[in-house]
Coordinates of C-alpha atoms and ligand atoms in Angstrom, one line a residue:
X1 CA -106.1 -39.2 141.6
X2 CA -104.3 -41.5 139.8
X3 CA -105.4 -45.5 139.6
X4 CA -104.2 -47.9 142.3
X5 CA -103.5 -51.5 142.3
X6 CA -104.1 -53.4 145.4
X7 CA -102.1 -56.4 145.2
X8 CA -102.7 -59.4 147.4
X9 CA -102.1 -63.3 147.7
X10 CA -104.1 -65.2 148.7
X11 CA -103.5 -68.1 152.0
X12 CA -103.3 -71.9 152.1
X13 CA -107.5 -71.6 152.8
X14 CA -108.2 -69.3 149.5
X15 CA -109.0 -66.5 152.1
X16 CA -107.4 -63.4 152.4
X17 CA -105.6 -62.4 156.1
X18 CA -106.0 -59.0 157.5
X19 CA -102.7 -57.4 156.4
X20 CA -104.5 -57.9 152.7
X21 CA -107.3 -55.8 154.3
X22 CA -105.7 -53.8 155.8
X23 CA -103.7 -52.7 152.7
X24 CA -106.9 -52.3 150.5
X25 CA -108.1 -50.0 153.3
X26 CA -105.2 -47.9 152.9
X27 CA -105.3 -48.0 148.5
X28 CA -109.0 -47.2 149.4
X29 CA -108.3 -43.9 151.6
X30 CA -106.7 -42.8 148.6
X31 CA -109.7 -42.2 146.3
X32 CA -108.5 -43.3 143.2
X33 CA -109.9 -45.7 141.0
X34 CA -109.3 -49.2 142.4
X35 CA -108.1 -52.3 140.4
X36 CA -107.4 -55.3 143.2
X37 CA -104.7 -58.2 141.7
X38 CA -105.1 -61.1 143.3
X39 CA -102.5 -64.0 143.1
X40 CA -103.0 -67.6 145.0
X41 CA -103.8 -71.0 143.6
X42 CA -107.5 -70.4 144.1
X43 CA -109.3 -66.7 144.2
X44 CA -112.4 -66.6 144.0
X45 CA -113.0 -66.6 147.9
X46 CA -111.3 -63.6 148.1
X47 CA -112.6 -61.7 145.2
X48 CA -115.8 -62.2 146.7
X49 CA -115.0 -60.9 149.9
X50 CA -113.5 -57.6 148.4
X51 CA -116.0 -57.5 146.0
X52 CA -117.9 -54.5 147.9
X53 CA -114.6 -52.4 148.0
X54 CA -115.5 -50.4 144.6
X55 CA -112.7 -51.7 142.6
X56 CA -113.7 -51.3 138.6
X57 CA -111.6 -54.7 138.2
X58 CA -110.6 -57.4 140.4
X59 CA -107.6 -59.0 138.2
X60 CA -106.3 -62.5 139.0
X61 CA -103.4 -65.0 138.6
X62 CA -104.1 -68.6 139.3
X63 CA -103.1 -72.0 139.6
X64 CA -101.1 -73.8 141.7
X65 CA -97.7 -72.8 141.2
X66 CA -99.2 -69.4 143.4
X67 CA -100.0 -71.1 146.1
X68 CA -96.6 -71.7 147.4
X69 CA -94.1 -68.4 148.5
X70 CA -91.5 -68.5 145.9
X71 CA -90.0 -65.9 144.5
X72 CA -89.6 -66.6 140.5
X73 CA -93.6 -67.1 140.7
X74 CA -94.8 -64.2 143.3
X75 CA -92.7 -61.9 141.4
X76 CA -94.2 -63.5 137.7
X77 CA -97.8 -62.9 139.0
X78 CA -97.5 -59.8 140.4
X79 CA -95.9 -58.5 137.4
X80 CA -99.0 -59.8 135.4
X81 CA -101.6 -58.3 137.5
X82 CA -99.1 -55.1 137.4
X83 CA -99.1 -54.9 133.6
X84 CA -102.8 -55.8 133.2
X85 CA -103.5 -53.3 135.3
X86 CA -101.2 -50.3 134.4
X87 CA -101.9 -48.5 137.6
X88 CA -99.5 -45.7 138.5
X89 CA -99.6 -47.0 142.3
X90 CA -99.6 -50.0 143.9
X91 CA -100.3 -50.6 147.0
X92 CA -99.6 -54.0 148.8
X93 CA -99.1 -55.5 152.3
X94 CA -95.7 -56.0 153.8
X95 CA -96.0 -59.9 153.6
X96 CA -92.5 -61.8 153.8
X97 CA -93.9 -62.6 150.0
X98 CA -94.5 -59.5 148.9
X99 CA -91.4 -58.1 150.8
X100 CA -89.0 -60.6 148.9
X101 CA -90.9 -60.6 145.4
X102 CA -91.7 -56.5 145.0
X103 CA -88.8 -55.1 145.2
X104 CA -87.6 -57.2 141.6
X105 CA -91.1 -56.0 140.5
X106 CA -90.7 -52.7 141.1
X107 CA -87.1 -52.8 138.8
X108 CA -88.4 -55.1 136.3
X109 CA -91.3 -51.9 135.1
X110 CA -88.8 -49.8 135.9
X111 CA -91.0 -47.9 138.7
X112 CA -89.4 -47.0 142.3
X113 CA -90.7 -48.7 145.8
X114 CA -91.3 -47.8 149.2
X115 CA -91.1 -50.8 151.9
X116 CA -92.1 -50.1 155.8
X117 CA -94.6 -47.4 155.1
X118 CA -97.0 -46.9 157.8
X119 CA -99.1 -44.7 156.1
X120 CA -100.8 -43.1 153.0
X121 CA -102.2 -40.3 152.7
X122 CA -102.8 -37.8 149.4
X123 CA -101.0 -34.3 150.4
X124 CA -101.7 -31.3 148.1
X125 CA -103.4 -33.2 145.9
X126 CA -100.9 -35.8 145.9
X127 CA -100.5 -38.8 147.4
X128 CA -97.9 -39.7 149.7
X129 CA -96.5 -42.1 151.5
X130 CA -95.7 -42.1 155.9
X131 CA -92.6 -44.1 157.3
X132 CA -89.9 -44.1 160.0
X133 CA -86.5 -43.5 159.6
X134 CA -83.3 -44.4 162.0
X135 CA -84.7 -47.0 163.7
X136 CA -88.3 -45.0 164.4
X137 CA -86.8 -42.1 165.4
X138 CA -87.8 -39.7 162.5
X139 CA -90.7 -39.9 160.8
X140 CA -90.8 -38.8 156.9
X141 CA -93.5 -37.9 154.5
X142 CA -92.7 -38.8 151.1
X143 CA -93.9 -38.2 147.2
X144 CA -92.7 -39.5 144.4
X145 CA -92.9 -38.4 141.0
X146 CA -91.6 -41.7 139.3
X147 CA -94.6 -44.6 138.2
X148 CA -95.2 -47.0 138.8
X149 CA -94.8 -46.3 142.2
X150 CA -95.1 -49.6 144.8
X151 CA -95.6 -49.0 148.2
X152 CA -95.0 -51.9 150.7
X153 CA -97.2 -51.4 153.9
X154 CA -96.3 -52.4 157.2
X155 CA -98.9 -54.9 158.9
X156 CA -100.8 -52.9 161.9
X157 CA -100.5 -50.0 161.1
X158 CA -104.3 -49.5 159.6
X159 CA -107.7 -50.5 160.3
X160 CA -108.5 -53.5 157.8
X161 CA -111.0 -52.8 155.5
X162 CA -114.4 -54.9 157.1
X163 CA -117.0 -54.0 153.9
X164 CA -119.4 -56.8 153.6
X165 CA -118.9 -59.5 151.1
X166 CA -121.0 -60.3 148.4
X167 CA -121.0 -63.6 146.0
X168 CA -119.6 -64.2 142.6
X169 CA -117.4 -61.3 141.9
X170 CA -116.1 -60.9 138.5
X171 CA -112.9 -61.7 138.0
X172 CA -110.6 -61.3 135.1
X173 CA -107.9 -63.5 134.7
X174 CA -104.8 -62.7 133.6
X175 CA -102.7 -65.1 131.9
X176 CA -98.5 -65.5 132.7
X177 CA -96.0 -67.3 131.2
X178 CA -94.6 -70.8 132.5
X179 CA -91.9 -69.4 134.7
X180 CA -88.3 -71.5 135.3
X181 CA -87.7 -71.8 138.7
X182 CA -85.3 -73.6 140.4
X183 CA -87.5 -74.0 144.1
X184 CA -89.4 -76.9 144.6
X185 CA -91.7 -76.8 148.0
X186 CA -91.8 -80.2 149.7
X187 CA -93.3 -79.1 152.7
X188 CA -93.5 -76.7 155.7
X189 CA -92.2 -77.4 159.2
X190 CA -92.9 -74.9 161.7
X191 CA -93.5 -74.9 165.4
X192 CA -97.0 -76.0 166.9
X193 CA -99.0 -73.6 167.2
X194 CA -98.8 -73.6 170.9
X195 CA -95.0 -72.8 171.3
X196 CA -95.2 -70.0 169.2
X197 CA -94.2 -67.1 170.8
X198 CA -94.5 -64.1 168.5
X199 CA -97.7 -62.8 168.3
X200 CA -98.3 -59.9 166.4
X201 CA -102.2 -59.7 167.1
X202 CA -101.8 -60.2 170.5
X203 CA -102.9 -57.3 173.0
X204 CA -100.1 -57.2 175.3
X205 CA -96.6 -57.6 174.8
X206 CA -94.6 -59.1 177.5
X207 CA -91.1 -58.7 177.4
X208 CA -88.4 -60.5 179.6
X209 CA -85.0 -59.0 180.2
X210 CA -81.9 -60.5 181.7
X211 CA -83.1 -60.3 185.2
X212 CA -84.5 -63.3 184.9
X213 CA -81.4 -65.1 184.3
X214 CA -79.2 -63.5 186.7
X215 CA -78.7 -64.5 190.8
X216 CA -81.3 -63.5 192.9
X217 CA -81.7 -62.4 196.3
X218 CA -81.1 -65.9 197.9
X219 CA -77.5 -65.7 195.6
X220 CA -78.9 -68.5 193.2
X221 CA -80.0 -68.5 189.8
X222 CA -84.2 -69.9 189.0
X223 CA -84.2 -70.5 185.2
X224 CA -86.3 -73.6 185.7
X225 CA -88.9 -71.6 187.1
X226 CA -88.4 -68.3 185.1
X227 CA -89.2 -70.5 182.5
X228 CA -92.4 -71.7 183.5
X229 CA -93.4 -68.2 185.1
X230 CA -92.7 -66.8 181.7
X231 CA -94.5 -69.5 179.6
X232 CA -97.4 -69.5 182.0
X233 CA -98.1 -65.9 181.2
X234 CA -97.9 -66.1 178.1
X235 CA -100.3 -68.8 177.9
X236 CA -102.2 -67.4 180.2
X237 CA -102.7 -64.0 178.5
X238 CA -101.8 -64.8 175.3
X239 CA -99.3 -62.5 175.0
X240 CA -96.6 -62.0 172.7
X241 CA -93.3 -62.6 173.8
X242 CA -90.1 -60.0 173.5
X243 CA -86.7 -60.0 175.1
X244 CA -83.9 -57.3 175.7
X245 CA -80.9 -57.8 174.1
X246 CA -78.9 -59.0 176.8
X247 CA -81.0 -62.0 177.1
X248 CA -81.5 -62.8 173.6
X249 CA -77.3 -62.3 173.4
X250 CA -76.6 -64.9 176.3
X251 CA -78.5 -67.5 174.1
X252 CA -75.5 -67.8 172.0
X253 CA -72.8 -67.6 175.0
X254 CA -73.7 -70.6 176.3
X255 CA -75.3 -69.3 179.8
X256 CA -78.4 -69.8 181.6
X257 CA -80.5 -69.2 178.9
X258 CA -84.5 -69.7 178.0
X259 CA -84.8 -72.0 175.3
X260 CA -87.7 -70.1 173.6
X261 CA -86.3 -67.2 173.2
X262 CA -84.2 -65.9 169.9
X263 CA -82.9 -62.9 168.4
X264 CA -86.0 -62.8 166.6
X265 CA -87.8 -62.0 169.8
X266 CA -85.6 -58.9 170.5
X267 CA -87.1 -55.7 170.9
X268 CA -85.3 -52.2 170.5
X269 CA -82.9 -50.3 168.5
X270 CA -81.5 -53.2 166.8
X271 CA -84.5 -55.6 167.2
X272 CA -88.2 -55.1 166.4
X273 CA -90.6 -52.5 167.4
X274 CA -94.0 -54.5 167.5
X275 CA -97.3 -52.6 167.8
X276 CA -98.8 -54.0 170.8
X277 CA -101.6 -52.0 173.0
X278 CA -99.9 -53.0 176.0
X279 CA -96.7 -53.9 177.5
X280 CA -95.1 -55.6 180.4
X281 CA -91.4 -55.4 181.3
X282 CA -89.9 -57.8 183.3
X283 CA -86.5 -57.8 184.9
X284 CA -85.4 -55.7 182.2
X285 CA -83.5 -52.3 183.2
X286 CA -85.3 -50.2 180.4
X287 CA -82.3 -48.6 178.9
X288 CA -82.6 -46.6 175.8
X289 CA -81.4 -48.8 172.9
X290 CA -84.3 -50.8 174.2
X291 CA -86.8 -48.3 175.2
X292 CA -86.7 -47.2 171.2
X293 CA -88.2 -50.3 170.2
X294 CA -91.4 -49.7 172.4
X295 CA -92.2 -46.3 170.8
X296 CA -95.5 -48.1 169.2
X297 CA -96.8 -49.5 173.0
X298 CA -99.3 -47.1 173.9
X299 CA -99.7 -48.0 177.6
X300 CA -96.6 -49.6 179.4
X301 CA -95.8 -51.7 182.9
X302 CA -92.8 -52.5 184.0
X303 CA -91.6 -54.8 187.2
X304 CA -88.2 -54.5 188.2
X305 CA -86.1 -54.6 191.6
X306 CA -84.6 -51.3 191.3
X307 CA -86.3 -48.0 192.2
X308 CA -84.0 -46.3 189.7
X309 CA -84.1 -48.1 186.5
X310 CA -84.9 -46.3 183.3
X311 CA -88.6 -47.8 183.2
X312 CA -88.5 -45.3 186.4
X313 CA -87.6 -42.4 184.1
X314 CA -90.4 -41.5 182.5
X315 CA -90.4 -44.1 179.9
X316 CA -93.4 -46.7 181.6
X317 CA -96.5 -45.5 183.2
X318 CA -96.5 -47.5 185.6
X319 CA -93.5 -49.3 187.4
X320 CA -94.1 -51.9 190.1
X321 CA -90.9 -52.2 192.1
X322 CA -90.8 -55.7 193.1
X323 CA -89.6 -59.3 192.4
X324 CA -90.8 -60.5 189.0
X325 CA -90.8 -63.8 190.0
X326 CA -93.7 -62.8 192.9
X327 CA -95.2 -61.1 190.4
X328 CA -95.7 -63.1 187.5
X329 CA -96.1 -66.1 189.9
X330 CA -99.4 -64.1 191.6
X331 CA -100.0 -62.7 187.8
X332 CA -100.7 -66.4 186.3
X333 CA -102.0 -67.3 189.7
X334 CA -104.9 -64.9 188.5
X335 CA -104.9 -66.1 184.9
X336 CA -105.7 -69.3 186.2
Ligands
FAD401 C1 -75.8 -49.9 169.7 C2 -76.6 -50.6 170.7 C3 -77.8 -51.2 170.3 C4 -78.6 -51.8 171.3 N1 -79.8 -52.4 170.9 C5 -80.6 -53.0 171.8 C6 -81.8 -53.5 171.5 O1 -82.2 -53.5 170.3 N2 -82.6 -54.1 172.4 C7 -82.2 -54.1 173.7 O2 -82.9 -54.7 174.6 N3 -81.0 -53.7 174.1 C8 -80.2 -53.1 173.2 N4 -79.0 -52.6 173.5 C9 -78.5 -52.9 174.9 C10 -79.1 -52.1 176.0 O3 -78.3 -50.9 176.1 C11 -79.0 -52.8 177.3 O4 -77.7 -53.2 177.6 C12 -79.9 -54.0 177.4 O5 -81.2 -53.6 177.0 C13 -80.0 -54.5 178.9 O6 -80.8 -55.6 179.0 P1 -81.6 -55.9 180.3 O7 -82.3 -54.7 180.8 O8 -82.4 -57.2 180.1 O9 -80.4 -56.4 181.3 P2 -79.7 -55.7 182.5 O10 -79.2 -54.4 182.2 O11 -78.8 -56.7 183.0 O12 -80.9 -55.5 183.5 C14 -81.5 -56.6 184.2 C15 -82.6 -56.0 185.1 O13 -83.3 -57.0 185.8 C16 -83.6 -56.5 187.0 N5 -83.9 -57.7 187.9 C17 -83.2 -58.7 188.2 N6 -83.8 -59.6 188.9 C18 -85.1 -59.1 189.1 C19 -86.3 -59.6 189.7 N7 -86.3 -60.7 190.4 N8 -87.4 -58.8 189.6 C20 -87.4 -57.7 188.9 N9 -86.3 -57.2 188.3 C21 -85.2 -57.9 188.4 C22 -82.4 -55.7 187.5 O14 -82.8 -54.8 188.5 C23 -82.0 -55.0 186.2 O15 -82.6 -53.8 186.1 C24 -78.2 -51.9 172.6 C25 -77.0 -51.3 173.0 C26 -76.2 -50.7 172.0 C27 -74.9 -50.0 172.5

């Protein structure tokens, strides 16, 4: 087997987050001989916590300029800890840094990449990379013969590494030129923590569907309290939040709409397909386009009015006919 590079940044905190982990359990897997590239503004934390992974070197760009996601200096390190390294593969977690910076690595040493792999695996002797095609309806095994080969793993999708860690790793570390970059950081704003809705991690996904928005029974609509039902299981389970498309849609027609929710909360054939354990569908019909994007939720619920929807069709174990507002309203009552 040839050597593998796991290449990972570090966070604010120095530490590593599981995706990292996850990916150096995958370039483990492999059996190669291991070189890990680290890149942050400090990195010694994390060296020390992969330091029982077997890797023959744990390379390392640092300094401050690596703390911050930019591209000119992501890409810059990586293709240090790349060249130091001269490994025929590297392996690296689908981060939204290594996602944007890779690629231009991958050109820049004239090797090939592979993004949204789910999967590695050596075939035949060689090794070879798992991923979905047309929206996770196919799913391809692929080799390569070109090197360096860069494979970009998908977050989930494998157990992270949990070796214990051990204290004052050696580190080697790898110098890079002063790179020009036109990006200054001035600071981060993002929602509290608390109105985040998108949860990767979370067990159970709960997904809302346009129901929720349309007339009910008494022939009036409830958004008020379709958005606290919604928000209070949320909170309550600490669940992720998804939406069909029809409901993410009507944010932008000006209807009836639930603040919190955005396209990027959109799950099916032309939204996401999370990786939750669980899932709970709410006043969503279960049609196919969004069906597709639950092909990762192992067990699935669904609460809907109509005996006949497509949840009904096979595509949920279990389907509660019955008013989601009851539902949710008894459902939180309970999480209380
Ligand atoms: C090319 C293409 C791509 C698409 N991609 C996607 C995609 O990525 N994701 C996606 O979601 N859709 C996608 N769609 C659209 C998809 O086909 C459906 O139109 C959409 O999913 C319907 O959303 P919905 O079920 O929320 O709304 P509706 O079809 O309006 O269903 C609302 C449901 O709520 C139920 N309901 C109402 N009130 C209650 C209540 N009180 N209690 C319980 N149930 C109630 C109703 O019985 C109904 O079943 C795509 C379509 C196309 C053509």
């Amino acid at each position: 087997m040839e050597t593998i590079l796991l290449l990972a940044h570090t966070e604010f905190d120095g530490s590593l987050a599981r995706p990292a982990l996850e990916a150096l359990a995958a370039a483990i897997a492999l059996g190669g001989e291991l070189h890990i590239g680290l890149a942050g503004a400090q990195v010694q934390a994390a060296a020390d916590r992969v330091a029982g992974a077997g890797a023959t070197r744990i390379l390392a760009v640092t300094g401050d300029a690596f703390a911050q996601a930019r591209y000119s200096t992501d890409a810059a390190a990586a293709e240090a800890l790349c060249r130091a390294s001269g490994a025929a593969i590297v392996v690296a977690p689908a981060t939204s840094r290594w996602s944007r910076a890779l690629p231009g690595v991958a050109y820049r040493l004239g090797g090939r990449i592979d993004t949204h792999a789910t999967g590695l695996t050596v075939r035949d002797g060689a090794p070879s990379v798992t991923r979905w095609f047309y929206r996770q309806r196919m799913e391809a095994v692929l080799t390569r013969t070109a090197r360096p080969w860069f494979v970009l793993l998908d977050v989930g999708c494998v157990a992270p590494w949990e070796g214990a860690p051990a204290a004052s790793a050696q580190v080697e570390t790898i110098a890079v030129a002063a790179t020009q970059s036109r990006t200054t950081v001035t600071g981060i704003q993002a929602p509290k923590a608390d109105e985040q809705t998108i949860r990767p991690d979370a067990p159970l996904l709960f997904v809302a569907g346009a129901g929720w928005t349309k007339k009910q029974p008494d022939g009036a609509v409830h958004i008020e309290e379709a958005q606290q039902l919604i928000l209070g299981a949320l909170r309550g389970a600490q669940a992720s939040l998804g939406g069909s498309k029809s409901l993410v849609d009507s944010t932008g027609e000006g209807e009836a709409v639930l603040p919190f929710m955005t396209h990027l909360n959109q799950v099916g054939q032309t939204g996401s397909t999370p990786r939750h354990q669980k899932g709970l569908s709410t006043c969503c019909h279960g049609e196919e386009p969004h069906v597709v994007g639950w092909r990762f939720v192992t067990e699935r619920r669904a609460v809907n009015l109509d005996a006949n929807c497509g949840w009904a069709r096979g595509k949920a174990d279990v389907v509660y006919v019955a008013d989601a507002f009851a539902v949710v309203r008894e459902l939180n009552r309970l999480l209380a």
